[in-house]
Short mmCIF file of C-alpha atoms and ligand atoms in Angstrom, two decimals:
data_model
loop_
_atom_site.label_atom_id
_atom_site.label_comp_id
_atom_site.label_asym_id
_atom_site.label_seq_id
_atom_site.Cartn_x
_atom_site.Cartn_y
_atom_site.Cartn_z
CA MET A 257 20.19 18.73 2.28
CA LEU A 258 17.86 20.09 4.71
CA ALA A 259 18.64 19.94 8.13
CA SER A 260 15.10 20.42 8.88
CA VAL A 261 11.87 21.95 6.97
CA TYR A 262 11.49 24.36 9.38
CA ASN A 263 14.62 25.69 9.04
CA ASP A 264 14.62 29.05 7.32
CA GLY A 265 10.71 29.85 6.85
CA ALA A 266 10.39 29.25 3.64
CA PRO A 267 7.67 27.06 2.62
CA VAL A 268 9.19 23.61 1.64
CA THR A 269 7.85 21.34 -1.05
CA ILE A 270 7.44 17.96 -1.32
CA GLY A 271 7.26 16.44 -4.94
CA ILE A 272 5.02 12.97 -4.62
CA LEU A 273 5.51 10.07 -7.85
CA GLY A 274 2.14 9.12 -8.18
CA GLY A 275 -1.27 11.85 -7.93
CA GLY A 276 -3.54 9.43 -6.72
CA GLN A 277 -5.26 9.07 -3.39
CA LEU A 278 -2.78 8.00 -1.72
CA ALA A 279 -0.96 11.20 -2.66
CA LYS A 280 -3.90 13.17 -1.89
CA MET A 281 -4.25 12.37 1.48
CA SER A 282 -1.00 12.75 2.20
CA ALA A 283 -0.79 15.78 0.35
CA LEU A 284 -3.95 17.07 2.81
CA ALA A 285 -1.40 16.42 5.99
CA ALA A 286 1.44 18.41 3.94
CA TYR A 287 -0.54 21.32 3.75
CA ARG A 288 -1.62 21.17 7.86
CA LEU A 289 2.09 21.21 8.24
CA GLY A 290 2.28 24.82 6.67
CA LEU A 291 4.24 22.37 3.61
CA GLN A 292 3.33 22.20 -0.09
CA VAL A 293 3.65 19.38 -2.97
CA ALA A 294 4.20 18.54 -6.19
CA ILE A 295 2.81 16.14 -8.08
CA ILE A 296 3.85 14.01 -10.82
CA GLU A 297 1.79 11.73 -12.66
CA PRO A 298 0.78 10.50 -16.43
CA ALA A 299 -2.61 12.31 -16.12
CA GLU A 300 -3.78 15.41 -16.00
CA GLU A 301 -6.46 15.88 -13.51
CA SER A 302 -5.34 13.67 -11.04
CA PRO A 303 -6.79 13.27 -7.40
CA ALA A 304 -3.61 14.67 -6.02
CA GLY A 305 -2.90 16.83 -9.01
CA ASN A 306 -5.71 18.89 -8.69
CA MET A 307 -5.02 20.47 -5.25
CA THR A 308 -1.12 21.99 -5.94
CA LYS A 309 -0.44 24.36 -9.45
CA HIS A 310 2.77 22.45 -9.20
CA ASP A 311 1.31 19.41 -11.45
CA PHE A 312 3.71 17.44 -13.40
CA THR A 313 0.92 15.75 -15.94
CA GLU A 314 3.36 14.26 -18.38
CA GLY A 315 4.71 12.17 -16.05
CA TRP A 316 7.72 10.38 -14.79
CA LEU A 317 9.11 8.68 -18.16
CA SER A 318 8.70 12.47 -19.88
CA GLU A 319 12.60 13.91 -19.50
CA PRO A 320 12.19 17.71 -19.14
CA GLU A 321 8.54 17.01 -16.84
CA LEU A 322 11.02 15.39 -14.37
CA GLU A 323 13.33 18.05 -14.47
CA ARG A 324 10.69 20.51 -13.79
CA PHE A 325 8.98 17.78 -11.06
CA ILE A 326 12.71 17.71 -9.33
CA GLU A 327 13.60 21.43 -9.66
CA ALA A 328 9.76 21.99 -8.42
CA SER A 329 10.72 19.76 -4.98
CA ASP A 330 12.92 20.04 -2.06
CA ILE A 331 12.22 16.20 -0.99
CA VAL A 332 10.94 13.73 -2.84
CA THR A 333 9.04 10.80 -2.28
CA LEU A 334 6.54 8.20 -3.48
CA GLU A 335 2.88 6.69 -3.29
CA ASN A 336 3.85 4.40 -6.31
CA GLU A 337 6.18 1.68 -5.05
CA PHE A 338 5.77 0.66 -9.48
CA ILE A 339 7.90 4.27 -10.68
CA PRO A 340 11.48 1.99 -11.50
CA VAL A 341 14.75 2.27 -9.32
CA PRO A 342 16.78 4.02 -12.25
CA ILE A 343 14.69 6.98 -12.08
CA LEU A 344 14.40 6.98 -8.14
CA GLU A 345 18.82 6.66 -8.27
CA ARG A 346 18.63 9.96 -10.95
CA ILE A 347 15.98 12.08 -8.86
CA ALA A 348 18.37 10.91 -5.84
CA GLU A 349 21.78 12.80 -7.24
CA ARG A 350 19.44 15.95 -6.88
CA ARG A 351 17.37 15.41 -4.09
CA LEU A 352 16.33 13.45 -1.06
CA VAL A 353 14.69 10.79 -2.32
CA LEU A 354 12.45 8.79 0.26
CA PRO A 355 11.84 5.93 1.17
CA SER A 356 15.23 5.29 -0.94
CA PRO A 357 16.19 3.52 -4.20
CA GLU A 358 17.76 0.93 -2.41
CA THR A 359 14.96 0.20 0.30
CA MET A 360 12.93 0.22 -3.81
CA ARG A 361 14.75 -2.04 -5.42
CA LEU A 362 14.45 -4.59 -1.94
CA VAL A 363 11.10 -4.05 -2.24
CA GLN A 364 9.51 -3.93 -5.56
CA ASP A 365 10.97 -7.34 -6.92
CA LYS A 366 8.69 -9.58 -4.39
CA PHE A 367 11.63 -12.52 -4.59
CA ILE A 368 14.15 -10.17 -2.93
CA GLN A 369 12.12 -8.89 -0.79
CA LYS A 370 10.76 -12.69 0.71
CA GLU A 371 14.74 -12.83 0.61
CA THR A 372 15.69 -9.86 2.38
CA MET A 373 12.93 -10.14 5.07
CA ARG A 374 13.60 -13.70 5.36
CA ALA A 375 17.75 -13.28 6.18
CA SER A 376 16.49 -11.04 8.89
CA GLY A 377 14.54 -14.32 10.56
CA ILE A 378 11.04 -12.92 9.83
CA PRO A 379 8.79 -16.01 9.16
CA VAL A 380 7.81 -15.80 5.57
CA PRO A 381 5.77 -18.80 3.27
CA GLU A 382 8.30 -21.37 1.57
CA PHE A 383 9.00 -19.76 -1.43
CA ALA A 384 11.53 -19.95 -4.50
CA ALA A 385 11.90 -18.55 -7.83
CA ILE A 386 10.30 -20.20 -10.75
CA ASN A 387 12.04 -19.80 -13.60
CA SER A 388 10.65 -22.62 -15.97
CA VAL A 389 7.58 -24.14 -15.66
CA GLN A 390 9.88 -27.38 -15.22
CA GLU A 391 10.85 -25.46 -11.84
CA GLY A 392 7.07 -25.00 -11.01
CA TYR A 393 6.43 -28.65 -10.70
CA ASP A 394 9.29 -29.35 -8.93
CA PHE A 395 7.32 -26.79 -6.36
CA GLY A 396 4.72 -28.57 -6.10
CA LYS A 397 6.30 -32.04 -5.77
CA ALA A 398 8.59 -30.42 -2.47
CA HIS A 399 6.05 -28.01 -0.93
CA GLY A 400 2.04 -29.61 -2.77
CA TYR A 401 -0.61 -28.13 -4.17
CA PRO A 402 -2.35 -25.99 -4.00
CA PHE A 403 0.70 -23.36 -4.50
CA VAL A 404 0.53 -19.28 -5.45
CA MET A 405 2.68 -18.38 -9.00
CA LYS A 406 3.36 -15.11 -8.48
CA THR A 407 4.84 -12.56 -10.67
CA ARG A 408 7.36 -10.93 -8.56
CA THR A 409 7.06 -6.86 -9.96
CA LEU A 410 3.88 -4.84 -10.77
CA GLY A 411 1.37 -6.97 -8.81
CA TYR A 412 -1.48 -5.05 -6.95
CA ASP A 413 -4.75 -6.75 -5.60
CA GLY A 414 -4.60 -10.18 -6.60
CA TYR A 415 -3.79 -9.24 -10.18
CA GLY A 416 -0.11 -11.26 -10.99
CA ASN A 417 -1.20 -13.68 -8.68
CA ALA A 418 -2.43 -17.57 -9.66
CA THR A 419 -3.24 -20.68 -7.40
CA VAL A 420 -1.97 -23.42 -8.95
CA THR A 421 -4.15 -26.30 -7.13
CA ARG A 422 -2.70 -29.38 -8.87
CA ASP A 423 0.16 -29.93 -10.80
CA ASN A 424 -1.45 -29.44 -14.72
CA GLN A 425 -2.43 -26.17 -14.06
CA THR A 426 1.14 -25.41 -13.69
CA MET A 427 2.05 -24.94 -17.28
CA VAL A 428 -1.09 -22.28 -18.22
CA ALA A 429 0.00 -20.42 -14.86
CA PHE A 430 2.93 -20.03 -15.96
CA THR A 431 2.53 -19.03 -19.51
CA ARG A 432 -0.64 -16.67 -18.94
CA PHE A 433 2.32 -14.48 -17.22
CA THR A 434 5.45 -14.82 -18.84
CA SER A 435 4.13 -15.63 -22.61
CA ASP A 436 3.84 -11.47 -23.42
CA PRO A 437 7.00 -10.56 -25.07
CA ASP A 438 6.72 -7.34 -24.47
CA VAL A 439 5.85 -7.53 -20.71
CA PRO A 440 8.76 -9.50 -19.78
CA ARG A 441 7.79 -11.24 -16.33
CA GLN A 442 10.06 -13.24 -13.93
CA MET A 443 8.08 -15.76 -11.29
CA MET A 444 8.06 -16.93 -8.43
CA ALA A 445 6.16 -19.79 -6.05
CA GLU A 446 4.61 -19.76 -3.01
CA ALA A 447 3.35 -22.26 -0.46
CA PHE A 448 -0.35 -21.88 0.19
CA VAL A 449 -1.27 -20.50 3.63
CA THR A 450 -4.58 -21.68 4.89
CA PHE A 451 -5.25 -18.39 7.17
CA GLN A 452 -8.30 -16.94 10.50
CA LYS A 453 -7.10 -13.77 8.94
CA GLU A 454 -5.05 -11.46 7.16
CA LEU A 455 -2.89 -9.10 9.62
CA ALA A 456 -2.00 -5.75 8.41
CA VAL A 457 0.91 -3.34 10.36
CA MET A 458 1.19 0.47 9.78
CA VAL A 459 4.82 1.55 10.66
CA ALA A 460 6.67 5.34 10.53
CA ARG A 461 9.71 5.61 10.51
CA ASN A 462 12.04 8.68 10.30
CA ARG A 463 15.94 9.03 8.92
CA ARG A 464 17.19 9.40 12.32
CA GLY A 465 14.91 5.57 13.34
CA GLU A 466 12.38 6.53 15.20
CA LEU A 467 9.24 4.72 14.90
CA ALA A 468 5.15 5.01 15.30
CA VAL A 469 3.91 1.79 15.54
CA TYR A 470 0.25 1.56 14.39
CA PRO A 471 -2.70 -1.05 16.06
CA CYS A 472 -2.42 -4.61 14.81
CA VAL A 473 -5.45 -4.79 12.71
CA GLU A 474 -7.09 -6.76 10.42
CA THR A 475 -8.01 -6.96 6.68
CA VAL A 476 -11.26 -8.17 4.92
CA GLN A 477 -11.19 -8.94 1.33
CA GLU A 478 -13.07 -9.82 -1.04
CA ASN A 479 -12.21 -10.86 -4.93
CA HIS A 480 -8.59 -10.05 -3.91
CA ILE A 481 -9.86 -6.69 -2.98
CA CYS A 482 -9.83 -4.28 0.26
CA ARG A 483 -13.40 -4.20 1.83
CA TYR A 484 -12.96 -3.68 5.21
CA VAL A 485 -10.41 -2.50 7.76
CA LEU A 486 -11.29 -3.67 11.15
CA ALA A 487 -9.14 -1.85 14.12
CA PRO A 488 -7.84 -3.29 16.82
CA ALA A 489 -7.62 -6.47 14.48
CA PRO A 490 -10.81 -8.42 16.69
CA ASP A 491 -10.41 -11.58 18.18
CA LEU A 492 -6.83 -11.84 18.89
CA THR A 493 -4.53 -12.52 22.32
CA ALA A 494 -2.16 -9.13 22.84
CA GLU A 495 0.55 -11.61 22.37
CA THR A 496 -0.26 -12.22 18.76
CA ARG A 497 -0.89 -8.55 18.78
CA LYS A 498 2.55 -8.06 19.64
CA ARG A 499 3.78 -10.33 17.93
CA ALA A 500 2.72 -8.54 14.28
CA GLN A 501 3.68 -5.72 15.61
CA GLU A 502 6.93 -6.65 15.85
CA ILE A 503 7.43 -8.52 12.85
CA ALA A 504 5.61 -5.44 10.91
CA VAL A 505 9.32 -3.05 13.14
CA ALA A 506 11.37 -6.24 11.86
CA ALA A 507 10.72 -5.97 8.24
CA VAL A 508 10.71 -2.05 7.92
CA GLU A 509 14.03 -2.13 9.37
CA ALA A 510 14.84 -5.21 7.29
CA VAL A 511 15.04 -2.71 3.97
CA GLN A 512 16.27 0.46 6.16
CA GLY A 513 12.07 2.11 5.22
CA VAL A 514 11.95 5.45 5.82
CA GLY A 515 8.16 6.58 5.35
CA VAL A 516 5.45 5.43 6.03
CA PHE A 517 4.94 0.99 5.39
CA GLY A 518 2.35 -0.97 5.46
CA VAL A 519 2.83 -4.51 6.05
CA GLU A 520 1.06 -7.33 5.33
CA MET A 521 0.61 -10.49 7.40
CA PHE A 522 -1.43 -13.87 7.58
CA LEU A 523 -2.24 -15.63 10.66
CA THR A 524 -2.49 -19.13 9.75
CA ASN A 525 -4.63 -22.06 10.91
CA THR A 526 -2.24 -23.19 13.81
CA GLY A 527 -2.39 -19.69 15.53
CA GLU A 528 1.70 -18.65 13.49
CA ILE A 529 2.44 -15.20 11.88
CA LEU A 530 3.40 -15.15 8.47
CA TYR A 531 5.06 -12.07 6.47
CA ASN A 532 2.83 -11.43 3.10
CA GLU A 533 4.21 -8.43 1.89
CA ILE A 534 5.64 -4.86 2.47
CA ALA A 535 3.79 -1.68 1.11
CA PRO A 536 6.71 0.81 1.06
CA ARG A 537 3.80 3.81 0.87
CA PRO A 538 0.38 4.54 3.03
CA HIS A 539 -1.85 2.04 2.44
CA ASN A 540 -5.74 1.25 2.16
CA SER A 541 -5.05 -0.74 5.95
CA GLY A 542 -3.88 2.57 7.16
CA HIS A 543 -6.81 4.93 5.83
CA TYR A 544 -8.66 4.29 9.18
CA THR A 545 -5.77 6.46 11.37
CA ILE A 546 -7.08 9.65 10.42
CA GLU A 547 -10.03 9.91 12.13
CA GLY A 548 -9.03 7.08 14.62
CA SER A 549 -5.39 7.70 15.58
CA TYR A 550 -3.40 10.46 16.90
CA THR A 551 -1.60 10.94 14.20
CA SER A 552 -2.47 9.73 10.92
CA GLN A 553 -0.80 7.08 8.83
CA PHE A 554 -0.01 10.14 6.07
CA GLU A 555 1.01 12.94 8.92
CA ASN A 556 3.65 10.86 10.15
CA HIS A 557 4.76 9.72 6.08
CA ILE A 558 5.20 13.25 5.97
CA ARG A 559 6.90 14.21 9.32
CA ALA A 560 9.10 10.72 8.30
CA VAL A 561 10.35 11.81 5.88
CA CYS A 562 10.78 15.25 6.35
CA ASN A 563 12.40 13.78 9.34
CA LEU A 564 10.93 15.26 12.22
CA PRO A 565 9.27 13.42 15.66
CA LEU A 566 7.02 11.46 14.71
CA GLY A 567 3.12 11.99 16.13
CA SER A 568 1.63 8.67 18.07
CA GLY A 569 -0.21 5.80 15.95
CA ASP A 570 -2.21 4.98 18.81
CA LEU A 571 -6.20 5.24 18.34
CA ILE A 572 -8.35 7.57 19.98
CA ALA A 573 -11.54 5.50 20.47
CA PRO A 574 -11.97 1.98 21.82
CA ALA A 575 -12.10 0.58 17.57
CA ALA A 576 -12.27 1.86 14.15
CA VAL A 577 -13.42 0.65 10.80
CA MET A 578 -12.87 1.78 7.48
CA ALA A 579 -14.77 0.63 4.78
CA ASN A 580 -13.57 0.97 0.28
CA VAL A 581 -15.92 2.52 -1.67
CA LEU A 582 -15.37 0.75 -4.85
CA GLY A 583 -16.33 1.14 -7.73
CA LYS A 584 -19.44 -0.75 -9.10
CA ARG A 585 -19.99 0.67 -12.97
CA ILE A 586 -17.72 1.91 -15.71
CA GLY A 587 -19.22 5.93 -15.47
CA SER A 588 -19.04 9.27 -13.24
CA GLY A 589 -16.69 8.93 -10.30
CA THR A 590 -19.42 10.18 -7.69
CA PRO A 591 -21.77 8.03 -6.11
CA ASP A 592 -25.82 8.37 -7.45
CA THR A 593 -26.30 8.71 -3.99
CA VAL A 594 -23.66 9.88 -2.97
CA THR A 595 -25.95 13.06 -0.74
CA ALA A 596 -27.48 10.19 1.45
CA LEU A 597 -24.06 8.86 2.88
CA PHE A 598 -23.66 12.76 5.04
CA ARG A 599 -27.31 11.98 6.51
CA HIS A 600 -24.90 9.03 8.77
CA ASP A 601 -23.39 12.24 10.17
CA LYS A 602 -20.60 10.19 12.44
CA VAL A 603 -19.78 8.85 9.34
CA ALA A 604 -16.01 10.38 7.98
CA PHE A 605 -16.97 10.08 3.56
CA HIS A 606 -13.84 10.73 1.87
CA LEU A 607 -14.44 10.71 -1.83
CA TYR A 608 -11.20 10.73 -3.92
CA GLY A 609 -12.04 12.80 -6.99
CA LYS A 610 -11.71 10.71 -9.11
CA ARG A 611 -13.34 11.92 -12.64
CA THR A 612 -14.75 8.14 -13.69
CA SER A 613 -15.14 4.61 -12.30
CA ARG A 614 -14.68 1.25 -12.99
CA VAL A 615 -15.92 -1.99 -11.59
CA GLY A 616 -13.48 -2.42 -8.08
CA ARG A 617 -11.86 0.65 -8.60
CA LYS A 618 -11.25 2.69 -5.02
CA MET A 619 -13.62 5.71 -5.18
CA GLY A 620 -13.62 6.69 -1.69
CA HIS A 621 -13.66 5.00 1.51
CA LEU A 622 -15.69 5.71 5.50
CA THR A 623 -14.50 5.00 8.72
CA VAL A 624 -16.98 4.73 11.90
CA LEU A 625 -15.01 4.91 15.14
CA GLY A 626 -17.00 3.61 18.04
CA ALA A 627 -17.06 1.05 21.57
CA SER A 628 -16.46 -1.99 19.28
CA VAL A 629 -15.41 -3.36 16.34
CA GLU A 630 -19.04 -4.87 15.81
CA GLU A 631 -20.72 -1.19 16.43
CA ALA A 632 -18.64 0.33 14.15
CA LEU A 633 -18.85 -2.41 10.86
CA ALA A 634 -22.70 -1.81 11.60
CA SER A 635 -22.66 1.53 11.50
CA ALA A 636 -20.42 1.81 8.57
CA LYS A 637 -21.95 -0.93 7.07
CA ALA A 638 -25.25 0.91 7.34
CA ALA A 639 -23.99 4.02 6.11
CA GLU A 640 -22.65 1.93 2.68
CA ALA A 641 -26.18 0.29 1.95
CA ASP A 642 -26.84 3.87 0.93
CA LEU A 643 -24.84 4.13 -1.81
CA PHE A 644 -26.06 3.00 -5.04
CA TRP A 645 -23.95 3.83 -8.28
P1 ADP B 147 -0.74 -8.49 -4.17
O1 ADP B 147 0.69 -7.48 -4.45
O2 ADP B 147 -1.89 -7.97 -5.54
O3 ADP B 147 -1.27 -7.29 -2.89
P2 ADP B 147 -0.19 -10.63 -2.81
O4 ADP B 147 1.05 -11.06 -2.82
O5 ADP B 147 -0.40 -9.50 -1.20
O6 ADP B 147 -0.71 -9.74 -3.88
O7 ADP B 147 -1.77 -11.62 -2.78
C1 ADP B 147 -3.00 -10.90 -2.67
C2 ADP B 147 -3.78 -11.40 -1.88
O8 ADP B 147 -3.68 -13.12 -2.24
C3 ADP B 147 -3.75 -11.93 -0.25
O9 ADP B 147 -4.03 -10.05 0.25
C4 ADP B 147 -3.87 -12.79 0.12
O10 ADP B 147 -5.25 -13.19 0.31
C5 ADP B 147 -3.73 -14.33 -1.14
N1 ADP B 147 -2.32 -14.68 -0.98
C6 ADP B 147 -1.29 -14.39 -1.18
N2 ADP B 147 -0.62 -15.05 -1.02
C7 ADP B 147 -0.81 -16.02 -0.68
C8 ADP B 147 -0.16 -17.64 0.47
N3 ADP B 147 0.93 -17.71 0.28
N4 ADP B 147 -1.70 -18.14 0.81
C9 ADP B 147 -2.63 -18.37 0.64
N5 ADP B 147 -3.44 -16.79 -0.31
C10 ADP B 147 -2.19 -15.86 -0.74
#
C-alpha cells in the first residue's frame, strides 16, 4: 500500500478505468501534480487514452489487457460507474481501488443506493423495487400517478427512465426495459417529484475522511441532458444551500466514498430537498470548478484517492456558469465555427477531442466567471450562439 504518492520520488501512475472527458480532465490534474496516468477503455484514440503511453485500448473485459493495466498502475480509480464490481474486486486484490468496490456495489444499483441513503436518514422520494407489472400497479395505487419507472442499473442521461402517468402505461414501461433477454434488467419505481430546481453538490473525501465540499449549484436540463450549471444556485436561502451540502456529505459518507462525488438533489415545490442520485466520480455539474474554484473537482479527486490534503472548493468569483457543448449532428467532433469561440476572450473553452459527434453527445463545455450568475449566463449564451455544427 502506498504510504504517500511522493514517498520515494518515483512518478506514481494513477490507473483510470474509462478514457472519456472525465478521465481526460482528471489526467490533466494528475499531471499538474507530478503524477502520471494509465487509461483503460475499449476504444482507440479515447480523449484520455491519447494523453498517455499507458493506453490500454482493449478494455477491462480483456483479461490480458486488464492485467497489463494493473501492472502499469500504482493505484486505480475510475471515471465510469458501470464497471462490473467483480472486475473492480479483481483489481483490488493487487492495487488500491478508489472508490472501493464496496462503494461501487452500493451505488451501481439505484435501488440498493436509495435504500442505503434512506437507512442513513437522507430524505428520498418514495420508492420500491418492481419485479412484475403487478408490483408496478401496486406502486401506482399506493403512491399515485405519475411515477417514474427506472432501470436499477446502467441508466444515464435519462436513458432507463420512463414516466408512468396512468395505470395502463405500467405494462409498456415495464416491458420496454425488461423484454430483451440478452440484457436482464431489474426495475424500480419512484414517486414523481414536482420540483422547482435540480441541485447538485460536489464532495471530495480522502482516505482519512477529510472533506472538501463545493457550493450548491443549480443544474438546468433539456431533454434529460444537463445544459447549464449555475454556481452558486440562484435564489436559494443560505439555509437551503447549507442543507443541500449537508445531504451531499451524508450521502458520500453513507457509501464510505473516497474520491470526488456528485450528489444530485431536487428542491421540491414545497422547499424540501430530496436526494436523487450520486455519481461516484467527477461529475458534469462540477466542471465549473476548473476555473471557478480554488481547487477543481478533478484535482481534489486525484488528491483524495492519493490521500493528500484536499484543496478548498470555494468559488474564486461571485459566480460561475458552465454550458455543455452538445453534438448537433453525426460527424466531426469539432464544431465548424470553433475559432469564433475564441473571440469571447473571457470564456474558458474545453473541447474533449472526441473523434465523432452525435446529436446530444457531450463534446465540450465552456465556463464563464462573473459578478453574478445572470451576467455569467448571458456571456455563456452569447459564446454558445457563435458555435455552429
Ligand atoms: P440518470 O441516471 O439517467 O441521470 P436520474 O434518475 O438522475 O437518471 O433521472 C434523470 C432525470 O429525470 C433527473 O435529472 C430528473 O430531471 C428526472 N427525474 C428522475 N427521477 C425523478 C423523480 N422521481 N421525479 C421527477 N423527475 C425525476
